[in-house]
mmCIF file of C-alpha atoms in Angstrom:
data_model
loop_
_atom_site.group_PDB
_atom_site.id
_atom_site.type_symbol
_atom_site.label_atom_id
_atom_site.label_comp_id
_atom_site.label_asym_id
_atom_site.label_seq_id
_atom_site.Cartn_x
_atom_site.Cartn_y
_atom_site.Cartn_z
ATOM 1 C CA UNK A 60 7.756 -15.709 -1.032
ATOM 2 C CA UNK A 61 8.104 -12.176 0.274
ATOM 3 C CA UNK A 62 4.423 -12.020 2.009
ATOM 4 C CA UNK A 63 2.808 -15.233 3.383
ATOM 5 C CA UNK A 64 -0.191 -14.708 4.981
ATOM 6 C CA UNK A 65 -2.174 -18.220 5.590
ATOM 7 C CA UNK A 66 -5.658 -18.640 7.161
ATOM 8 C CA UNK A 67 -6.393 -14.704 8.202
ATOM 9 C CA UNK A 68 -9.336 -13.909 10.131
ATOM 10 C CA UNK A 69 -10.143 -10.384 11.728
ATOM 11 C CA UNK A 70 -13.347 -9.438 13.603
ATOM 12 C CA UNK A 71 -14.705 -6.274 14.735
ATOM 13 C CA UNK A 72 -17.555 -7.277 17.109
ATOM 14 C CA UNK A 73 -19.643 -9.217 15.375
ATOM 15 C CA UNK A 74 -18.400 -7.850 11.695
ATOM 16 C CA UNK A 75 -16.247 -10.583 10.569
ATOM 17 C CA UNK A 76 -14.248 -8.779 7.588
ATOM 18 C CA UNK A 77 -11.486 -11.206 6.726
ATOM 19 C CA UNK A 78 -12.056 -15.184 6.754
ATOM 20 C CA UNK A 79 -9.545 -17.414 7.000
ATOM 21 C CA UNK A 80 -7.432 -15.486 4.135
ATOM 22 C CA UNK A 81 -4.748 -16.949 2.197
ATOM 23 C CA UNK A 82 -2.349 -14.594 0.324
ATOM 24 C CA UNK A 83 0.993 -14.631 -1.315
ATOM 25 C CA UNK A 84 3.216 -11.957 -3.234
ATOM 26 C CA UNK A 85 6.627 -13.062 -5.112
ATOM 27 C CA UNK A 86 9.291 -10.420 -5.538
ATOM 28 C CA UNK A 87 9.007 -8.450 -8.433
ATOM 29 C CA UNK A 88 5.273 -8.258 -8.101
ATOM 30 C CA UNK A 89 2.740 -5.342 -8.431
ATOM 31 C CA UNK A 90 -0.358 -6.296 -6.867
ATOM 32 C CA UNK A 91 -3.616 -4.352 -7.120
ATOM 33 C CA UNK A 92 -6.002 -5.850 -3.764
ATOM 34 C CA UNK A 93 -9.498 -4.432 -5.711
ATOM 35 C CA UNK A 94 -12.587 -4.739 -3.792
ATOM 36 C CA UNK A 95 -15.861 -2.535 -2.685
ATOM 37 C CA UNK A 96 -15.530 -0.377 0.197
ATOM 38 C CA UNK A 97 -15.855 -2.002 3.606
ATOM 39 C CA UNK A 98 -14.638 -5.667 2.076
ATOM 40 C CA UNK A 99 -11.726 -5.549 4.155
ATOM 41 C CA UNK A 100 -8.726 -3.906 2.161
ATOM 42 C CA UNK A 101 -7.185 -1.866 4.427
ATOM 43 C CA UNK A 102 -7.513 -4.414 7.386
ATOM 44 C CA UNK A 103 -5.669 -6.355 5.381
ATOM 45 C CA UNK A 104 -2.789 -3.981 4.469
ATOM 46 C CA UNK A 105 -3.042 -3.184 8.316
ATOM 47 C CA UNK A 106 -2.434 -7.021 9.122
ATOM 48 C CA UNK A 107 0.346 -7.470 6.709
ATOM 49 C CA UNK A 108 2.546 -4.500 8.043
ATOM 50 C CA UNK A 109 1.961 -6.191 11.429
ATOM 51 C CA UNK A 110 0.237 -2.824 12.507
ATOM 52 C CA UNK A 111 -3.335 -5.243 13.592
ATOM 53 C CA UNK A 112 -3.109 -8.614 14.710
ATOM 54 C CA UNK A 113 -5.611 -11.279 13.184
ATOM 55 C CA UNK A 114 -7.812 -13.055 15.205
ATOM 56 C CA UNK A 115 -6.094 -16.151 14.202
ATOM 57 C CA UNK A 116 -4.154 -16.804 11.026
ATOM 58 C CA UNK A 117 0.098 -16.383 10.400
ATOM 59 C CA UNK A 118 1.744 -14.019 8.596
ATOM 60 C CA UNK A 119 5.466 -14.642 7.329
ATOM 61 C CA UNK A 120 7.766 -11.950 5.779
ATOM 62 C CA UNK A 121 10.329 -13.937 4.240
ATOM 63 C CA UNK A 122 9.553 -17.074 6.077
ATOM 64 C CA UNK A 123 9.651 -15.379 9.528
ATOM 65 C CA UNK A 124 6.542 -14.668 11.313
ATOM 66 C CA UNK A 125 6.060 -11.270 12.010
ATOM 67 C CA UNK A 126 4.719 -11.861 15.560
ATOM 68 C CA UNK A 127 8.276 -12.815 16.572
ATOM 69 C CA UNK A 128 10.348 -10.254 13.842
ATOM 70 C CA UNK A 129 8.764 -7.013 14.354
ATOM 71 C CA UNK A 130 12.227 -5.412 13.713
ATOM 72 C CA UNK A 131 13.076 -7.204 10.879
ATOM 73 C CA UNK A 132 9.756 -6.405 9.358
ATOM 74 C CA UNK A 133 10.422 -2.732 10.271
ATOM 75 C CA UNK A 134 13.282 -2.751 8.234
ATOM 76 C CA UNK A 135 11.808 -4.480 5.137
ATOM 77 C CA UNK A 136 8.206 -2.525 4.807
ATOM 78 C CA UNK A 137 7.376 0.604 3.808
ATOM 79 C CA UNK A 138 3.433 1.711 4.382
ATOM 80 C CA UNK A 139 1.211 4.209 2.886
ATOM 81 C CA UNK A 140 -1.769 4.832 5.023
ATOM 82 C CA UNK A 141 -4.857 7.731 4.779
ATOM 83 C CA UNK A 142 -3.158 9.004 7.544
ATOM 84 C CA UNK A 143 -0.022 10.468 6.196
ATOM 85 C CA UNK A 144 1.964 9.829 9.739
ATOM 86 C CA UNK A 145 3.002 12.841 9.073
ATOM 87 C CA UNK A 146 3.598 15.987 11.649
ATOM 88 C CA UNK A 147 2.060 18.777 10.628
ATOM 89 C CA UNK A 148 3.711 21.099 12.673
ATOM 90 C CA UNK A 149 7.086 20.144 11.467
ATOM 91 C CA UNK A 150 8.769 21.041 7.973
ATOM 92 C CA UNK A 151 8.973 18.958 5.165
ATOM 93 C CA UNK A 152 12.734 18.562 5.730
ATOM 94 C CA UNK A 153 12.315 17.772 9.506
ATOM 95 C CA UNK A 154 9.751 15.011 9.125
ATOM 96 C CA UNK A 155 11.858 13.595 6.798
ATOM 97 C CA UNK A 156 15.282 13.941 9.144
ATOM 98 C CA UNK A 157 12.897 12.408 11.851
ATOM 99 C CA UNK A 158 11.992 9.249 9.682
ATOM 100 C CA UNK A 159 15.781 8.754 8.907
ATOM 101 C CA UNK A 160 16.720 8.943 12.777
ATOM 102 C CA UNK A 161 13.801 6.712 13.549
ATOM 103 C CA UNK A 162 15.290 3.950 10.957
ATOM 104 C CA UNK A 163 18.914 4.596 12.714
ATOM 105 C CA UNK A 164 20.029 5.960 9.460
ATOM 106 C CA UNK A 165 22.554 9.402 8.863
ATOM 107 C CA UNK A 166 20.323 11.775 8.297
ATOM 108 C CA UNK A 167 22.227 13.567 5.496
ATOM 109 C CA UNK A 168 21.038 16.916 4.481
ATOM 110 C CA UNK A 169 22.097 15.810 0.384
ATOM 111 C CA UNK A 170 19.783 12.373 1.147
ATOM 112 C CA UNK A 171 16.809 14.729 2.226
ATOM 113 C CA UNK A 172 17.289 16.931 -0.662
ATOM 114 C CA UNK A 173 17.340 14.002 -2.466
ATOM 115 C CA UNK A 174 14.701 12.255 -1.399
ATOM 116 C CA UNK A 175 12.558 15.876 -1.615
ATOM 117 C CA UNK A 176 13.188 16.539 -4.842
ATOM 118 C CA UNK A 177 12.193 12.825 -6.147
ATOM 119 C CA UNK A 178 8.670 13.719 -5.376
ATOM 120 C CA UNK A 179 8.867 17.024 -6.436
ATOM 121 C CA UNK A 180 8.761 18.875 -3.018
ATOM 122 C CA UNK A 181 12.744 20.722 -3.004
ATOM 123 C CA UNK A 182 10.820 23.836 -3.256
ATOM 124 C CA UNK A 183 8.612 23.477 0.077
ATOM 125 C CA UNK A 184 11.184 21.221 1.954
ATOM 126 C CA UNK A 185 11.250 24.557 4.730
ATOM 127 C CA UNK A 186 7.417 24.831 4.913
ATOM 128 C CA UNK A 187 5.715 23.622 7.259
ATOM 129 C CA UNK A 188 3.789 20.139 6.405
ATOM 130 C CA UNK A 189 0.006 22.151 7.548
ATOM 131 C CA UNK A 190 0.427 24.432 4.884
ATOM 132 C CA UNK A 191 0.965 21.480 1.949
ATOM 133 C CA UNK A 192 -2.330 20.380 0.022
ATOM 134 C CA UNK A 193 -3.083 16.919 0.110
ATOM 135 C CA UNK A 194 -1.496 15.638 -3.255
ATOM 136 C CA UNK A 195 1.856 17.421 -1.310
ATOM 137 C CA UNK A 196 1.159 15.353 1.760
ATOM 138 C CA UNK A 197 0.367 11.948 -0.184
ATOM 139 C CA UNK A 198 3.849 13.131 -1.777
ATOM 140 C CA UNK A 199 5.779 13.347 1.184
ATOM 141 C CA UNK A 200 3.994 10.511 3.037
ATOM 142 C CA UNK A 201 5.184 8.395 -0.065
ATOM 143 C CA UNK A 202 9.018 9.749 0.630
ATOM 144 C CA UNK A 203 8.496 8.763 4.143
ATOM 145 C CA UNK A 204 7.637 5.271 3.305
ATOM 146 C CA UNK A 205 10.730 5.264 1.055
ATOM 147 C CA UNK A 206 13.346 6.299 3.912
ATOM 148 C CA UNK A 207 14.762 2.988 4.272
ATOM 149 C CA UNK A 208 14.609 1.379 1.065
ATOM 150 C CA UNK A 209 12.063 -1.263 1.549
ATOM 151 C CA UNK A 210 12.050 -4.018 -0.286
ATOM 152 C CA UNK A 211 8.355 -4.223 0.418
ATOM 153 C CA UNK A 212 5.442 -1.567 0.173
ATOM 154 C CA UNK A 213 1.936 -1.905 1.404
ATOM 155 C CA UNK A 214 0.302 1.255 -0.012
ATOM 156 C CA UNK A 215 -3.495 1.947 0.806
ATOM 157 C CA UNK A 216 -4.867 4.089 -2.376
ATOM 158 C CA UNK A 217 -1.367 5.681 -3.041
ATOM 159 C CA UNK A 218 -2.680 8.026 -6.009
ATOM 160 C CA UNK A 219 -5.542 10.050 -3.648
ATOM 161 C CA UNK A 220 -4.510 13.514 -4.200
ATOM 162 C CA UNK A 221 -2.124 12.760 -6.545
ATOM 163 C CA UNK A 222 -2.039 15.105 -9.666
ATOM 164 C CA UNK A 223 -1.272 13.852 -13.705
ATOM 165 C CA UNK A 224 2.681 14.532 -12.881
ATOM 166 C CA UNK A 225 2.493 12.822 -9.703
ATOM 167 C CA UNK A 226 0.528 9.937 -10.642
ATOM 168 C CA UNK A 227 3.016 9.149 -13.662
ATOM 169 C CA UNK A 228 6.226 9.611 -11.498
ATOM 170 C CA UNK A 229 4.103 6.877 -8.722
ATOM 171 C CA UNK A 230 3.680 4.586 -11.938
ATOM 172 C CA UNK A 231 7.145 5.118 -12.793
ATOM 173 C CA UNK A 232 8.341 4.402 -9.002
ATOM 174 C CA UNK A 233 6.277 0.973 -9.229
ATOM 175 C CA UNK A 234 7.941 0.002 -12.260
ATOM 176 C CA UNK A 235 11.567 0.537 -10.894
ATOM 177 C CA UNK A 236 10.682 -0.824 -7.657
ATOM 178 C CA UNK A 237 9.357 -3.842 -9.639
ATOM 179 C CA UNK A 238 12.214 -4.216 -11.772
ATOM 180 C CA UNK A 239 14.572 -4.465 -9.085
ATOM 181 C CA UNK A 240 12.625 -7.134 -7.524
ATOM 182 C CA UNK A 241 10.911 -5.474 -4.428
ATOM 183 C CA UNK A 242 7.001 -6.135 -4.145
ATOM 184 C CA UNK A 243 4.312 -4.057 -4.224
ATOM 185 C CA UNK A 244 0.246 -4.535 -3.246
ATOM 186 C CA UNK A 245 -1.749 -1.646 -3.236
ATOM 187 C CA UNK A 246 -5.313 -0.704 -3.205
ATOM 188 C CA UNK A 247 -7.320 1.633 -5.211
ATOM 189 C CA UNK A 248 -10.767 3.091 -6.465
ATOM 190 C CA UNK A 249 -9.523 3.774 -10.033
ATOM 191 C CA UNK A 250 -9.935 -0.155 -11.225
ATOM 192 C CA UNK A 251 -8.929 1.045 -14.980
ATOM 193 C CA UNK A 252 -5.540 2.584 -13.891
ATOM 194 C CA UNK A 253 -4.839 -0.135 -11.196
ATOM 195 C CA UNK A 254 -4.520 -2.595 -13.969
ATOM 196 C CA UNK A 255 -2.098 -0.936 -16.050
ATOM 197 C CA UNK A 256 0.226 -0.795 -13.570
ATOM 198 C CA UNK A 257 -0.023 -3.865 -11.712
ATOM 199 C CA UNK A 258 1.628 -7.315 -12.859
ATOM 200 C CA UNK A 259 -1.056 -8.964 -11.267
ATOM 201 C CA UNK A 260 -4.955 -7.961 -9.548
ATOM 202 C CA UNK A 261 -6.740 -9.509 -6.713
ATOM 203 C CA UNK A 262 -10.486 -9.409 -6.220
ATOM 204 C CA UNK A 263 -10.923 -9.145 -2.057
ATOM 205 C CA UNK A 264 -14.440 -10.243 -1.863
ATOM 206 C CA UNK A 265 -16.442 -11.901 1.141
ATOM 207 C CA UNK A 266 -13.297 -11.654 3.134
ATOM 208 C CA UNK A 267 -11.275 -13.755 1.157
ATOM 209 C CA UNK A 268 -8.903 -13.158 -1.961
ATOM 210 C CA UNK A 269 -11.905 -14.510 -4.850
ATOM 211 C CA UNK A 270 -9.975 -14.195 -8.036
ATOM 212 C CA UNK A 271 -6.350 -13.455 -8.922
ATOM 213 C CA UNK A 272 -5.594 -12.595 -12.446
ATOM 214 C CA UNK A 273 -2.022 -12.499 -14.016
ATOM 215 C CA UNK A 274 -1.919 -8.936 -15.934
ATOM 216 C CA UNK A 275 -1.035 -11.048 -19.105
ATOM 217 C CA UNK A 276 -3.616 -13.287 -18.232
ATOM 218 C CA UNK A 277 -7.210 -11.576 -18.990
ATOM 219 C CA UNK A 278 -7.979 -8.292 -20.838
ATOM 220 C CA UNK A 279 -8.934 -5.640 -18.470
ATOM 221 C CA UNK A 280 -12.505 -6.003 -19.801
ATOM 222 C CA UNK A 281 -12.672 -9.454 -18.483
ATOM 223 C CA UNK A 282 -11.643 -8.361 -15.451
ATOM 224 C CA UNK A 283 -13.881 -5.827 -14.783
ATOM 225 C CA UNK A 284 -16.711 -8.315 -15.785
ATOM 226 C CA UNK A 285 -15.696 -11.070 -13.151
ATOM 227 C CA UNK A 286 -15.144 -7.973 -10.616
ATOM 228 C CA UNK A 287 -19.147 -6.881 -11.190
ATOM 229 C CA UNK A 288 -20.311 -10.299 -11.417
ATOM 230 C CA UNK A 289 -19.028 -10.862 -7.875
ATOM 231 C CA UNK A 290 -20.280 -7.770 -6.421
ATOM 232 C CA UNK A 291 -23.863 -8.322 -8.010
ATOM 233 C CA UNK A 292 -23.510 -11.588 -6.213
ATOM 234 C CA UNK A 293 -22.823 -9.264 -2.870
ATOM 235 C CA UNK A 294 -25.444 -7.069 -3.657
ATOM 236 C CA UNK A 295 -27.843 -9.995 -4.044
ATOM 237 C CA UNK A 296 -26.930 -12.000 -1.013
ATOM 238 C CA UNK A 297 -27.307 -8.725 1.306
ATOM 239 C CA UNK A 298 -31.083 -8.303 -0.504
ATOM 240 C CA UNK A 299 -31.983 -11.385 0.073
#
């Protein structure tokens, strides 16, 4: 298994958002984590790149925990955040040279171009990142995450910003990425579009994964309905 996590719990004061958690993605996998807002998601994401620690609960990347292999994990995950982790007050081109040096990697002014021009931005790779809209930053914050090849991205609601061009060159970069075997979970609003690209969908719910469906599985309509059902359940239980 690429990600392990096993019995995942995180707290904040007296808001207990994940409990006792188990989660696994294979390689090759495109995993939409769908779930309200405040269920947990991005905690989650945030606990798998090893950026939070749990309250108790393991996580292994490749069988190694990533307490103990924070460079190795480094090396093998790629994250999309809101925040872009971006610098604003740097150019396109020298956020990107930073992320290569950062990674220990030749910073190649052909690999930048490159890289810029995959996500359409070889026009603006000299302006400065303040002056981008956000679909440009979600862009180049995407680019960044690519830098060292990961075999592993953790993407928290990739398409925000994202125009019709952009969001079909991110579903094409999920199906390449898939194809060569790295693994993919991401989160995202649009529960329609998360299923036709994902080769498998998650329900977070309660702090716990509630439902996994195989994309070949369920039709999307079922899917939808056991997503609702659950959350009327939510809705319920908080009323009550």
């Amino acid at each position: 298994m690429a990600i392990r996590a096993s019995g995942i719990s995180k707290s904040y004061g007296n808001r207990r958002v994940l409990r006792c958690l188990d989660f696994e993605a294979g390689d090759g996998e495109v995993i939409a984590l769908i779930g309200r807002n405040g269920v947990g998601k991005t905690t989650l994401l945030r606990t798998l790149a090893g950026l939070m620690k749990p309250d108790s609960g393991q996580v292994l990347i490749d069988g190694l925990d990533i307490t103990a292999e924070q460079m190795y994990l480094r090396c093998r995950v790629g994250v999309v955040l809101h925040a872009s982790m971006l610098y604003p007050d740097l150019t396109a081109e020298e956020n990107l040279r930073f992320f290569f040096q950062l990674y220990n990697l030749p910073a190649k002014p052909d690999a930048i171009q490159n890289m810029l021009a995959a996500v359409m931005l070889d026009k603006r790779g000299s302006d400065l990142v303040r002056t981008f809209s956000r679909g440009m930053q979600q862009r180049l914050s995407i680019a960044r995450a690519l830098v060292h090849s990961p075999s592993i991205l953790l993407m928290d609601e990739p398409y925000t910003g994202l125009d019709q061009q952009s969001t079909s060159w991110l579903d094409e970069l999920f199906k390449q990425s898939a194809a060569k075997g790295k693994t993919i979970l991401f989160t995202s609003h649009d529960l329609e579009h998360s299923l036709s690209v994902s080769t498998r969908a998650d329900i977070l719910h309660r702090g716990c994964i509630a439902r996994s469906f195989q994309s070949t599985e369920l039709t999307a309509d079922r899917i939808r309905k056991e997503y609702h059902e659950l959350n009327a359940v939510l809705e319920k239980d908080v009323s009550a």
